[in-house]
Structures are given as structure tokens and as C-alpha cells.
């Protein structure tokens, strides 16, 4: 297809490039199925796998769980616990991935006839991951088997204390591992450095690894004759919480993760899980949830409990049998989410003030005394988006100890850098994965840590930024932004990290009217040469070059607009609108 649009420098100062051959939907002979094919190919789908990716199924992408180190050992030990009715505790992290991983294990074990307990550490009092004191205490309270989910890969001291106390621990995690591994009965993690076949699944969230362990457990029990002619539990019925944890943890939606989310959304639409049903209602969703809803409506509410100090609410919600209890917890999480927003705004203001002087650094590291540690990850994500480079936000307490959370950009492995800083003695604790990391640091090491990251990551950040362009999928006439187009593009989903939402260009257009709404959002109505109008929104862009251009564009000047076509369902009849990422002058 010939190139009919070539933007080398947009209003936000970036080039625009096509992900694949330019897709020009203005051609009347262009069919929606052609668009889906182009979207799949542009996201790396091999031609011979197009059909599998059009409707991703678990069967198409599910590996044999036994390819992972320690998987069979973990399944055998869990099977022993099920058959002997042992006291089992699931020790989870306090975020959505941890909550969904713990809930999946508890619900599966319940279906197998074993009532396991949940233990979620308090984020503010206990910090991330298992502590030796907690593991020993759980043993004293009767637990003979503890399964840690979404944590444990770096818990050397805690797991050694558990070994001395003679309690078996199975670690189910996905975070970066060191060459040496902590002692555990089994440690299942696709990101172990000694993984071979399993390493291809390093993009799984912890809840995905837990699902694979669940499949291995059912297979083991079946081999032992445990079901005695009965049907085993339907693990696929738990895909709704697998989808939630996968999207909320910003896991790459490639391969098996795409199947988890695509099929999980179908299960979620049936609203079988009592707690999820209540959460959907509390989120004021009146339709079946989408992948976007998991990341921006449901996930943040479950996260709010851990962020603001009530860490176990998420697991309790997802595992309750009582509709009234579910409604009460969902309402509490909704309230805590509003409280989280207010706290976040205060930390955001302070962090942005400090980041201004560091905008030319490869990695933005800011720290503040008294900042709430429960929102620093969200603020780090905001800084990353604003400055286009990795960002770490650190909350320093009254004892001079900082809790930090970082978010990275594509091509820059922040988790590995943080783990290296820990190995170098700069951190008390630290780890994560490529796109996100957490750490504990003494305040007097802040400058040295920032310098370490600068020297280690400067080259990869520069390369990533230098390669960056706004990637586009389709060229539209303004009137082409329609609900039918959005529906066609949705067939290439689910979209998320590693499988980006389609971005279209519409134009050329004139600005009919533009104003600021909400928290710095710019809303504009634009018209094409044929007079047809569309609504657009540029989120948090009021003080940027894009926002100023929209607000101040002369009536005679025309623009190309780049963004994501989405459904606006607030009115009596759904309409399509464009959520803007950038614009370029057309004259």
C-alpha cells in the first residue's frame, strides 16, 4: 500500500510510523476481516497462527505444566495435603496478582475438599513477601504446608527460618530470580535462571503460574484415583480471576496470557464468582467487563485494600460464599479506592515537583518523607508516562527507611537492575520483573542508588527513547470513527501490555470547540471536510503541547489526530469517540 501519510514530527515532537503496511480503511473495498488480519500480523502473530489468535483458547496455548522445574514436586506435595486433609495456608502478596493467585488456590482446594486459610501480610507493617516470623507463626498455629503466591523467590532468610521450623513451603512466583535459590520444598517460577522450556512463559503473572499448578494438581490426583469416577473440578471456571490478575499485573498479553484473558472475560460475563459479581456492581459497570475494565475499574478497587491498609479484603471478596458479605466488602473497597485517589494526588504533586529537575536523567528517582507507600507505584507509573523513561518513587519513613516502587518502559529491564543493586549492597531488599520493581533502601543510599541506575540503564534508556515513535494501525476519514470500527478492532483483542490497543489516525479535521474538563483533560469536537463530527478526549493533556494546540487551534488550520477509537456509552445510544495520544498539523 502506498504511503499517503508521513509525519516526521508531531505536535508532541515524535515521528509517526506504521506498525505494518499502512492500513487505509478509507478504501471502500476494505473489509473488517482484513483489518483484524493486519492487526494480528502487526503484533507479531505468525501467519500460520492467525486462526488460533483470532479466538485464543486455553487448549491452543496451554503447555504441559511438567516442563517447569519443581512443578511435579509441588503438585505431589499438594496432592498429599488434599488426601490427608492437612492444614494448608496460602500466603499471598497484597496486590491484585497476589489476591487472585491466593483466591485461585483456595477455591480450587475447596473444590477438592480441603479448606485452606489465607494469609496476606499488611503492606505497611510487614512489607512485601513472606517474613520468617510469619511463616513460623503459621506453623505454630497448625499449618503443615504453606504455599506462597506472587512472592518468595527472594525470601532467603524467611524460607530458612521455615526450614528450621520444619514447615514445608511451596513457592509459586514469577518475579526475577537470582542464580542461587532460597530453600523451599518446591519453587515454581518460569523466571528461574535454570528454566529451559518454561522460560518461554516468563511473561506469566503469578496467577497464571498458579493456574498451571492447579492443572498439575488435578492431573496428579486423577492419576492417584482420587476422584473415583467423579468429575474433577473445572479449573476453567476460575479463569475469571486469572484474567483479572493477569491484566491488573500488566502482564504481556501474548500466548497463554491472551487465552487466559479472552476466555476469562467470557467466564466473568456469567458473573459466577459471588465476590466479582459484587465488585462489578460496585464499579457501576452495566455491561460485561472488558480487559480495560479489569485494569482500570476492578483491579484498582482490589488493590485499594492493600494500598490503604486492609490487605486481606481482596482475597476475602474473591472467596466468600455469602452475597451480603461480598456486597459489604465491595462497597468498602470502592470507598478505599476513593481514599486512595486523594492520597495519590498529594504524593503525585510532591513527586512531580521533584521530578522537574530530573527530567533529563535516564531514570527518574524521587523520594519524599511522609509519602504514603501504598500509592508510590501508581505515581511512578504516572511519571513514567509523563517523561517517557523509567521512574522510581520512594516513600521514606520516620526511621530513615525508604520503600520504593518503579515502573519501566519497553526495552529497559528495571527488575534486573534493582536486583543487581541489591546484590551490590545498595538496597536492603529489592526485585521485580522487567516492567516493574519494588525495593527497600536506607535513606543515606538514595544518591548512590540513583547513580547506580543511571550508569547501568542509561544506554538502554537512550536506545529505547531513540527508537520510540508513535505506532499506527489504520488511517481513517473522520466519519470512519464508528462503533462498527471499534467492534471490528476488538476482534483482534484482548489488548494490553505487549499486545497494544490499535491506534488510528483520523483527519484532516478542524476544531469546532475545545475545553478543559475534569482533572486536566481536554475535550474537543472536530469536523472533517464533509462536515461530519466526532468527539475526542486528550486525558491529562491540558498543560502539554497537545492540549494547548487543541485549545488554541485557529479555525482555518487542520490537524491529523492519532488515538484509540473507543465506545462512549454514556448516552442513550452508544457512539464512538477518539482518545487522543498525539496530533500533527495537516498544513
Coordinates of C-alpha atoms in Angstrom, one line a residue:
X1 CA 0.0 0.0 0.0
X2 CA 1.4 3.4 -0.9
X3 CA 2.4 5.7 1.9
X4 CA -0.2 8.6 2.0
X5 CA 0.7 10.0 5.4
X6 CA 4.2 10.7 6.6
X7 CA 4.6 12.6 9.9
X8 CA 8.2 13.1 10.9
X9 CA 7.5 15.4 13.8
X10 CA 4.2 15.7 15.5
X11 CA 2.9 18.3 18.0
X12 CA 4.4 16.2 20.8
X13 CA 7.7 16.1 18.9
X14 CA 7.7 12.4 17.7
X15 CA 7.6 10.7 14.4
X16 CA 4.6 8.5 13.4
X17 CA 5.2 5.1 12.0
X18 CA 3.0 2.3 10.8
X19 CA 3.2 -1.0 12.6
X20 CA 2.9 -2.9 9.4
X21 CA 1.8 -1.9 5.9
X22 CA -0.3 1.2 6.2
X23 CA -3.9 0.2 6.6
X24 CA -6.2 2.7 4.8
X25 CA -9.8 1.9 5.8
X26 CA -10.9 4.7 3.5
X27 CA -10.8 2.2 0.7
X28 CA -14.4 1.1 0.2
X29 CA -13.2 -2.4 -0.7
X30 CA -11.5 -2.8 2.7
X31 CA -13.3 -5.5 4.8
X32 CA -13.3 -5.7 8.6
X33 CA -11.7 -9.1 8.4
X34 CA -8.8 -7.6 6.5
X35 CA -8.3 -5.1 9.4
X36 CA -8.2 -7.9 12.0
X37 CA -5.6 -9.8 10.0
X38 CA -3.5 -6.7 9.7
X39 CA -3.8 -6.0 13.5
X40 CA -2.7 -9.6 14.3
X41 CA 0.2 -9.6 11.9
X42 CA 1.4 -6.2 13.2
X43 CA 1.5 -7.6 16.7
X44 CA 3.8 -10.4 15.8
X45 CA 1.3 -13.2 15.1
X46 CA 2.8 -15.7 12.5
X47 CA 0.5 -16.2 9.5
X48 CA 0.1 -19.9 10.3
X49 CA -1.2 -19.0 13.8
X50 CA -3.8 -16.4 12.7
X51 CA -6.8 -18.6 13.4
X52 CA -5.5 -19.5 16.9
X53 CA -5.0 -15.8 17.7
X54 CA -8.4 -14.7 16.4
X55 CA -10.1 -16.7 19.2
X56 CA -7.4 -17.7 21.6
X57 CA -8.2 -20.8 23.6
X58 CA -6.5 -22.5 26.5
X59 CA -6.2 -25.7 24.5
X60 CA -4.2 -23.9 21.8
X61 CA -1.7 -22.3 24.1
X62 CA -1.5 -24.4 27.3
X63 CA 1.9 -26.0 27.9
X64 CA 2.4 -29.3 29.8
X65 CA 2.9 -28.0 33.4
X66 CA 5.6 -30.6 33.9
X67 CA 8.0 -28.5 31.8
X68 CA 8.6 -26.2 34.7
X69 CA 11.2 -27.0 37.4
X70 CA 9.6 -28.3 40.6
X71 CA 6.1 -28.3 39.2
X72 CA 5.6 -32.1 39.7
X73 CA 7.1 -31.9 43.1
X74 CA 4.8 -29.1 44.1
X75 CA 1.7 -31.0 42.7
X76 CA 2.7 -34.2 44.5
X77 CA 3.0 -32.3 47.9
X78 CA -0.3 -30.5 47.4
X79 CA -2.0 -33.8 46.5
X80 CA -0.7 -35.4 49.7
X81 CA -2.1 -32.4 51.6
X82 CA -5.5 -32.8 49.9
X83 CA -5.7 -36.5 50.6
X84 CA -4.6 -36.2 54.2
X85 CA -6.7 -33.1 54.8
X86 CA -3.7 -31.2 56.1
X87 CA -3.8 -27.6 57.4
X88 CA -2.7 -25.5 54.5
X89 CA -2.2 -21.8 54.4
X90 CA -1.9 -19.7 51.2
X91 CA 0.5 -16.8 51.7
X92 CA -0.2 -14.1 49.1
X93 CA 1.1 -10.7 48.2
X94 CA -1.2 -7.8 48.8
X95 CA -1.8 -6.7 45.2
X96 CA -4.3 -7.9 42.7
X97 CA -2.0 -10.7 41.3
X98 CA -1.4 -11.9 44.8
X99 CA -5.0 -11.7 45.8
X100 CA -6.2 -13.6 42.7
X101 CA -3.4 -16.2 43.0
X102 CA -4.3 -16.9 46.6
X103 CA -8.1 -17.0 45.7
X104 CA -7.5 -19.4 42.9
X105 CA -5.6 -21.8 45.2
X106 CA -8.2 -21.5 47.9
X107 CA -11.2 -22.0 45.6
X108 CA -9.5 -25.0 43.9
X109 CA -8.6 -26.7 47.2
X110 CA -12.1 -26.1 48.5
X111 CA -13.5 -27.8 45.4
X112 CA -11.1 -30.7 46.2
X113 CA -12.4 -31.0 49.7
X114 CA -9.7 -29.0 51.6
X115 CA -10.4 -25.7 53.3
X116 CA -7.2 -23.7 53.1
X117 CA -6.6 -20.5 55.0
X118 CA -5.3 -17.2 53.5
X119 CA -2.6 -15.0 55.0
X120 CA -1.9 -11.6 53.3
X121 CA 0.8 -9.5 55.0
X122 CA 0.0 -5.9 56.0
X123 CA 1.7 -3.8 53.4
X124 CA 2.6 -1.0 55.9
X125 CA 3.5 -3.1 58.9
X126 CA 5.1 -6.2 57.3
X127 CA 6.2 -5.1 53.9
X128 CA 6.5 -7.3 50.8
X129 CA 6.8 -11.0 50.8
X130 CA 7.0 -13.7 53.5
X131 CA 8.8 -13.0 56.7
X132 CA 10.3 -15.8 58.8
X133 CA 8.3 -14.7 61.8
X134 CA 5.1 -15.0 59.9
X135 CA 5.9 -18.4 58.5
X136 CA 7.0 -19.8 61.9
X137 CA 3.8 -18.4 63.5
X138 CA 1.6 -20.0 60.9
X139 CA 3.4 -23.3 61.7
X140 CA 2.7 -22.8 65.4
X141 CA -1.0 -22.2 64.5
X142 CA -1.1 -25.6 62.9
X143 CA -0.1 -25.2 59.2
X144 CA 1.9 -28.1 57.9
X145 CA 2.1 -26.7 54.4
X146 CA 2.4 -23.1 53.3
X147 CA 2.1 -22.0 49.6
X148 CA 3.4 -18.6 48.8
X149 CA 1.9 -17.0 45.7
X150 CA 3.3 -13.9 43.9
X151 CA 6.2 -13.8 46.4
X152 CA 9.0 -15.9 47.8
X153 CA 11.6 -16.0 45.0
X154 CA 13.9 -13.8 47.0
X155 CA 12.9 -14.8 50.6
X156 CA 16.1 -16.5 51.6
X157 CA 16.0 -15.7 55.3
X158 CA 12.3 -16.3 55.7
X159 CA 12.4 -19.7 54.0
X160 CA 15.5 -20.7 56.0
X161 CA 13.5 -20.0 59.2
X162 CA 10.7 -22.1 57.9
X163 CA 13.1 -25.0 57.1
X164 CA 14.4 -24.9 60.6
X165 CA 10.9 -24.9 62.0
X166 CA 10.2 -27.9 59.8
X167 CA 7.3 -26.5 57.8
X168 CA 7.0 -27.3 54.1
X169 CA 6.8 -24.3 51.8
X170 CA 5.9 -24.3 48.1
X171 CA 6.8 -21.0 46.3
X172 CA 4.7 -20.0 43.3
X173 CA 6.1 -16.8 41.9
X174 CA 7.1 -15.0 38.7
X175 CA 9.5 -12.4 39.8
X176 CA 13.1 -12.3 38.8
X177 CA 15.3 -14.9 40.5
X178 CA 18.9 -14.8 41.5
X179 CA 21.3 -17.6 40.4
X180 CA 21.0 -19.1 44.0
X181 CA 17.5 -20.0 45.1
X182 CA 16.1 -19.9 48.6
X183 CA 15.3 -23.2 50.3
X184 CA 11.8 -24.5 49.7
X185 CA 10.1 -27.8 49.2
X186 CA 9.4 -26.6 45.7
X187 CA 9.9 -23.3 43.9
X188 CA 7.9 -22.9 40.7
X189 CA 8.8 -19.8 38.7
X190 CA 9.2 -19.5 34.9
X191 CA 11.8 -16.8 35.6
X192 CA 14.2 -19.2 37.4
X193 CA 17.6 -18.8 35.7
X194 CA 17.8 -22.6 35.3
X195 CA 14.5 -22.8 33.4
X196 CA 14.7 -24.1 29.9
X197 CA 11.3 -24.8 28.2
X198 CA 9.5 -23.0 31.0
X199 CA 11.4 -19.8 30.3
X200 CA 9.2 -19.2 27.2
X201 CA 6.4 -18.5 29.7
X202 CA 8.3 -15.9 31.7
X203 CA 5.6 -13.3 30.9
X204 CA 3.0 -15.1 33.0
X205 CA 1.6 -13.4 36.1
X206 CA 1.7 -15.3 39.3
X207 CA -1.9 -16.2 38.9
X208 CA -1.1 -17.8 35.6
X209 CA 1.6 -19.9 37.3
X210 CA -0.9 -20.9 40.0
X211 CA -3.3 -22.0 37.3
X212 CA -0.7 -24.3 35.8
X213 CA 0.0 -25.7 39.3
X214 CA -3.8 -26.3 39.7
X215 CA -3.8 -28.2 36.4
X216 CA -0.8 -30.3 37.6
X217 CA -2.5 -30.9 40.9
X218 CA -5.8 -32.2 39.3
X219 CA -3.8 -34.4 37.0
X220 CA -1.8 -35.9 39.9
X221 CA -5.0 -36.6 41.9
X222 CA -6.6 -38.1 38.9
X223 CA -3.6 -40.4 38.5
X224 CA -4.0 -41.5 42.1
X225 CA -7.7 -42.4 41.6
X226 CA -8.8 -39.6 44.0
X227 CA -11.9 -38.8 42.1
X228 CA -13.2 -42.4 42.0
X229 CA -15.4 -41.9 39.0
X230 CA -16.4 -38.4 39.9
X231 CA -15.7 -35.4 37.6
X232 CA -12.7 -33.3 38.9
X233 CA -13.3 -29.6 39.5
X234 CA -13.5 -27.4 36.4
X235 CA -10.4 -25.3 36.6
X236 CA -11.6 -23.3 33.6
X237 CA -14.4 -21.9 35.8
X238 CA -11.7 -20.0 37.7
X239 CA -10.4 -18.2 34.6
X240 CA -12.3 -15.0 35.5
X241 CA -9.9 -14.4 38.4
X242 CA -6.9 -15.5 36.3
X243 CA -7.9 -12.8 33.7
X244 CA -8.2 -10.2 36.4
X245 CA -4.8 -10.9 38.0
X246 CA -3.1 -11.1 34.6
X247 CA -4.4 -7.7 33.3
X248 CA -4.0 -5.9 36.6
X249 CA -0.4 -7.0 36.9
X250 CA 0.3 -5.6 33.5
X251 CA 1.5 -9.0 32.2
X252 CA 2.2 -9.2 28.5
X253 CA -0.9 -10.4 26.6
X254 CA 0.9 -12.9 24.4
X255 CA 0.5 -16.6 24.0
X256 CA -1.2 -18.2 27.0
X257 CA -2.0 -14.9 28.7
X258 CA -4.1 -13.9 25.7
X259 CA -6.1 -17.1 26.1
X260 CA -6.4 -16.5 29.9
X261 CA -7.9 -13.1 29.3
X262 CA -10.1 -13.9 26.3
X263 CA -11.6 -16.9 28.0
X264 CA -11.6 -15.4 31.4
X265 CA -13.8 -12.5 30.2
X266 CA -16.3 -15.0 29.0
X267 CA -16.5 -16.6 32.4
X268 CA -16.6 -13.2 34.1
X269 CA -19.6 -12.2 31.9
X270 CA -21.5 -15.1 33.5
X271 CA -20.9 -13.5 37.0
X272 CA -20.5 -16.8 38.7
X273 CA -18.0 -15.6 41.3
X274 CA -20.0 -14.0 44.1
X275 CA -17.3 -11.5 45.0
X276 CA -16.5 -10.5 41.5
X277 CA -20.2 -10.0 40.8
X278 CA -20.5 -7.6 43.8
X279 CA -17.3 -5.8 42.6
X280 CA -18.7 -5.3 39.1
X281 CA -21.8 -3.8 40.6
X282 CA -19.8 -1.6 43.0
X283 CA -17.8 -0.4 40.0
X284 CA -21.0 0.7 38.3
X285 CA -20.5 -1.4 35.2
X286 CA -23.7 -2.2 33.5
X287 CA -22.3 -4.4 30.7
X288 CA -19.9 -7.3 30.5
X289 CA -16.4 -6.2 31.7
X290 CA -13.7 -5.7 29.1
X291 CA -9.9 -6.1 29.5
X292 CA -9.8 -2.3 30.0
X293 CA -12.3 -2.6 32.9
X294 CA -10.0 -5.2 34.6
X295 CA -7.1 -2.8 34.6
X296 CA -8.9 0.5 35.3
X297 CA -12.1 -0.4 37.3
X298 CA -11.9 -3.8 39.0
X299 CA -8.2 -4.1 39.6
X300 CA -7.7 -0.7 41.3
X301 CA -10.5 -1.4 43.7
X302 CA -9.0 -4.7 44.8
X303 CA -5.6 -3.0 45.0
X304 CA -7.0 -0.3 47.2
X305 CA -7.3 -2.6 50.2
X306 CA -3.6 -3.4 50.2
X307 CA -2.6 0.1 49.4
X308 CA -4.5 1.8 52.2
X309 CA -4.1 -0.8 54.9
X310 CA -6.6 -3.6 54.7
X311 CA -4.6 -6.2 52.7
X312 CA -6.9 -9.3 53.0
X313 CA -10.1 -7.7 51.6
X314 CA -9.3 -8.8 48.0
X315 CA -8.9 -12.5 48.9
X316 CA -11.9 -12.4 51.2
X317 CA -14.0 -10.9 48.4
X318 CA -13.0 -13.4 45.8
X319 CA -13.5 -16.5 48.0
X320 CA -16.7 -15.6 50.0
X321 CA -19.8 -17.7 49.7
X322 CA -22.0 -15.0 51.2
X323 CA -23.6 -12.4 48.8
X324 CA -24.1 -9.9 51.6
X325 CA -20.5 -10.2 52.8
X326 CA -19.4 -9.8 49.2
X327 CA -21.6 -6.6 48.8
X328 CA -20.2 -5.2 52.0
X329 CA -16.5 -5.9 51.1
X330 CA -17.0 -4.5 47.5
X331 CA -18.5 -1.3 49.0
X332 CA -15.6 -1.0 51.4
X333 CA -13.1 -1.4 48.5
X334 CA -14.9 1.2 46.5
X335 CA -14.7 3.6 49.4
X336 CA -11.0 2.8 49.9
X337 CA -10.3 3.4 46.3
X338 CA -11.7 6.9 46.6
X339 CA -9.5 7.4 49.7
X340 CA -6.5 6.1 47.6
X341 CA -7.2 8.7 44.9
X342 CA -7.0 11.5 47.4
X343 CA -3.7 10.2 48.9
X344 CA -2.3 9.6 45.5
X345 CA -3.0 13.2 44.4
X346 CA -0.9 14.6 47.3
X347 CA 2.0 12.3 46.6
X348 CA 1.8 13.0 42.9
X349 CA 2.1 16.7 43.4
X350 CA 5.2 16.3 45.5
X351 CA 6.8 13.7 43.2
X352 CA 6.2 15.9 40.1
X353 CA 7.8 18.9 41.7
X354 CA 11.0 16.9 42.4
X355 CA 10.9 15.2 39.0
X356 CA 11.1 18.5 37.1
X357 CA 14.9 18.8 37.9
X358 CA 15.5 15.2 36.8
X359 CA 13.6 15.1 33.5
X360 CA 16.9 14.6 31.6
X361 CA 18.0 11.7 33.7
X362 CA 17.9 8.2 32.3
X363 CA 15.9 7.0 35.3
X364 CA 13.8 9.4 37.4
X365 CA 14.3 8.6 41.1
X366 CA 12.4 10.8 43.6
X367 CA 11.9 10.3 47.3
X368 CA 9.8 12.1 49.9
X369 CA 9.4 11.9 53.7
X370 CA 5.9 11.0 54.8
X371 CA 4.6 9.9 51.4
X372 CA 2.2 7.0 51.7
X373 CA 3.9 3.8 50.4
X374 CA 0.6 2.4 49.2
X375 CA 0.4 4.8 46.2
X376 CA 4.0 5.1 45.1
X377 CA 3.7 2.5 42.3
X378 CA 0.8 4.4 40.7
X379 CA 2.7 7.7 41.0
X380 CA 5.8 6.0 39.4
X381 CA 3.6 4.9 36.5
X382 CA 2.4 8.5 36.0
X383 CA 5.9 9.8 36.0
X384 CA 7.0 7.2 33.5
X385 CA 4.2 8.2 31.2
X386 CA 4.9 11.9 31.5
X387 CA 8.6 11.7 30.9
X388 CA 8.9 8.6 28.8
X389 CA 11.6 6.9 30.9
X390 CA 11.7 4.6 33.9
X391 CA 10.7 6.1 37.2
X392 CA 11.1 5.1 40.8
X393 CA 9.2 6.7 43.7
X394 CA 10.4 6.2 47.2
X395 CA 8.5 6.9 50.5
X396 CA 10.9 7.5 53.4
X397 CA 9.5 6.8 56.9
X398 CA 10.5 8.4 60.2
X399 CA 13.2 5.8 60.7
X400 CA 15.0 6.7 57.5
X401 CA 13.9 3.6 55.7
X402 CA 12.5 4.0 52.1
X403 CA 10.0 1.8 50.4
X404 CA 10.2 2.2 46.7
X405 CA 8.2 1.2 43.6
X406 CA 9.3 1.6 40.0
X407 CA 7.8 1.3 36.5
X408 CA 9.8 0.9 33.3
X409 CA 9.5 1.4 29.6
X410 CA 9.8 -1.2 26.9
X411 CA 13.3 -2.4 26.3
X412 CA 14.6 -1.5 29.8
X413 CA 14.7 -4.3 32.4
X414 CA 14.1 -2.5 35.7
X415 CA 13.7 -5.6 37.8
X416 CA 17.1 -7.0 36.8
X417 CA 18.7 -3.6 37.6
X418 CA 17.1 -3.4 41.0
X419 CA 18.1 -7.0 41.8
X420 CA 21.7 -6.1 40.8
X421 CA 21.6 -3.0 43.1
X422 CA 20.5 -5.3 45.9
X423 CA 23.4 -7.7 45.2
X424 CA 25.8 -4.7 45.2
X425 CA 24.7 -3.8 48.7
X426 CA 22.8 -0.6 47.9
X427 CA 19.4 -2.0 48.9
X428 CA 18.0 -3.8 51.9
X429 CA 15.7 -5.7 49.6
X430 CA 14.6 -5.5 46.0
X431 CA 13.4 -7.3 43.0
X432 CA 10.6 -7.4 40.4
X433 CA 10.3 -8.0 36.7
X434 CA 11.2 -6.1 33.5
X435 CA 8.4 -3.5 33.7
X436 CA 8.0 -3.1 37.5
X437 CA 10.1 -3.4 40.6
X438 CA 9.9 -2.8 44.4
X439 CA 12.7 -2.1 46.9
X440 CA 13.6 -1.2 50.4
X441 CA 16.5 1.2 50.9
X442 CA 18.3 3.2 53.7
X443 CA 17.8 6.9 53.1
X444 CA 21.6 7.5 53.0
X445 CA 21.9 5.3 50.0
X446 CA 19.4 7.2 47.8
X447 CA 22.0 9.1 45.8
X448 CA 24.3 6.1 45.3
X449 CA 21.3 4.1 44.1
X450 CA 20.2 6.7 41.7
X451 CA 23.8 6.9 40.3
X452 CA 23.9 3.1 40.0
X453 CA 20.7 3.0 37.9
X454 CA 21.9 5.9 35.8
X455 CA 25.2 4.2 34.9
X456 CA 23.5 0.8 34.4
X457 CA 20.5 1.8 32.4
X458 CA 21.5 5.0 30.5
X459 CA 22.4 3.2 27.4
X460 CA 19.3 1.0 27.2
X461 CA 17.0 4.0 28.0
X462 CA 18.7 6.1 25.3
X463 CA 18.3 3.4 22.8
X464 CA 14.6 2.8 23.8
X465 CA 13.8 6.5 23.6
X466 CA 15.7 6.9 20.3
X467 CA 13.7 4.1 18.8
X468 CA 10.4 5.4 20.0
X469 CA 7.8 6.5 17.6
X470 CA 4.0 6.7 17.8
X471 CA 2.9 3.4 16.1
X472 CA -0.2 3.4 14.0
X473 CA -2.5 0.8 12.6
X474 CA -5.1 2.5 10.4
X475 CA -5.9 5.7 8.5
X476 CA -9.5 6.9 8.7
X477 CA -11.7 9.7 7.4
X478 CA -13.2 11.4 10.4
X479 CA -16.6 9.8 9.8
X480 CA -14.9 6.4 9.9
X481 CA -14.6 6.5 13.7
X482 CA -17.8 4.4 14.3
X483 CA -19.0 1.7 16.7
X484 CA -18.6 -0.8 13.8
X485 CA -14.9 0.1 13.5
X486 CA -14.4 -0.4 17.3
X487 CA -16.2 -3.7 17.1
X488 CA -14.0 -4.9 14.2
X489 CA -10.9 -3.8 16.1
X490 CA -12.0 -5.6 19.2
X491 CA -11.8 -8.9 17.3
X492 CA -8.1 -8.6 17.3
X493 CA -8.0 -8.4 21.1
X494 CA -7.8 -8.8 24.0
X495 CA -5.4 -5.9 24.2
X496 CA -2.9 -4.8 26.8
X497 CA 0.8 -4.9 27.6
X498 CA 2.7 -6.5 24.7
X499 CA -0.5 -6.6 22.5
X500 CA -1.3 -2.8 22.3
X501 CA -4.6 -1.3 21.6
X502 CA -5.0 -0.3 17.9
X503 CA -4.1 3.3 17.2
X504 CA -5.8 5.1 14.3
X505 CA -5.2 8.4 12.5
X506 CA -8.3 10.5 11.6
X507 CA -8.2 13.6 9.5
X508 CA -7.7 16.1 8.4
X509 CA -10.1 17.9 10.8
X510 CA -10.9 21.3 12.1
X511 CA -11.5 22.0 15.8
X512 CA -15.1 23.0 16.3
X513 CA -14.8 23.6 20.0
X514 CA -12.4 22.5 22.8
X515 CA -12.4 22.9 26.6
X516 CA -10.9 21.5 29.7
X517 CA -12.9 19.0 31.7
X518 CA -12.2 17.0 34.9
X519 CA -8.6 16.8 36.1
X520 CA -6.8 18.4 33.2
X521 CA -8.5 16.6 30.3
X522 CA -9.1 18.3 27.0
X523 CA -12.3 17.6 25.3
X524 CA -12.8 18.6 21.7
X525 CA -15.3 18.2 18.9
X526 CA -13.8 18.1 15.4
X527 CA -15.1 18.0 11.9
X528 CA -13.8 16.7 8.6
X529 CA -14.1 18.2 5.2
X530 CA -17.5 16.6 4.8
X531 CA -18.8 18.2 7.9
X532 CA -19.1 15.0 9.9
X533 CA -18.1 15.5 13.5
X534 CA -16.6 13.2 16.2
X535 CA -15.8 13.7 19.8
X536 CA -12.3 13.4 21.1
X537 CA -10.6 13.4 24.6
X538 CA -7.0 14.0 25.4
X539 CA -6.5 12.8 29.0
X540 CA -4.3 14.8 31.4
X541 CA -3.0 16.9 28.4
X542 CA -4.3 20.4 29.3
X543 CA -0.8 21.7 30.1
X544 CA 1.0 19.9 27.3
X545 CA 1.8 21.0 23.7
X546 CA -1.0 18.7 22.6
X547 CA -3.6 20.2 24.9
X548 CA -2.6 23.7 24.1
X549 CA -2.8 23.0 20.4
X550 CA -6.3 21.6 20.7
X551 CA -7.4 24.6 22.8
X552 CA -5.8 27.2 20.7
X553 CA -6.0 25.9 17.1
X554 CA -7.1 28.6 14.6
X555 CA -10.4 27.8 12.8
X556 CA -8.7 27.6 9.5
X557 CA -5.9 25.2 10.4
X558 CA -6.4 21.4 10.1
X559 CA -5.0 18.5 12.1
X560 CA -4.3 14.8 11.8
X561 CA -5.4 13.2 15.1
X562 CA -3.9 9.9 16.4
X563 CA -5.5 7.9 19.1
X564 CA -7.7 5.0 20.1
X565 CA -11.2 4.6 18.9
X566 CA -13.4 3.7 21.9
X567 CA -17.1 3.4 22.6
X568 CA -18.8 6.3 24.5
X569 CA -21.8 4.5 26.1
X570 CA -23.0 7.4 28.4
X571 CA -25.7 8.5 26.0
X572 CA -29.0 6.8 25.0
X573 CA -27.2 5.3 22.0
X574 CA -23.6 4.2 22.0
X575 CA -21.3 6.3 19.9
X576 CA -17.6 6.2 19.0
X577 CA -15.0 8.8 20.1
X578 CA -11.3 9.1 19.8
X579 CA -9.0 9.1 22.8
X580 CA -6.0 11.1 21.7
X581 CA -2.4 10.3 22.0
X582 CA -1.0 13.0 19.6
X583 CA -1.8 15.3 16.7
X584 CA 0.0 16.8 13.8
X585 CA -0.7 19.8 11.7
X586 CA -2.1 18.9 8.3
X587 CA -1.0 22.1 6.5

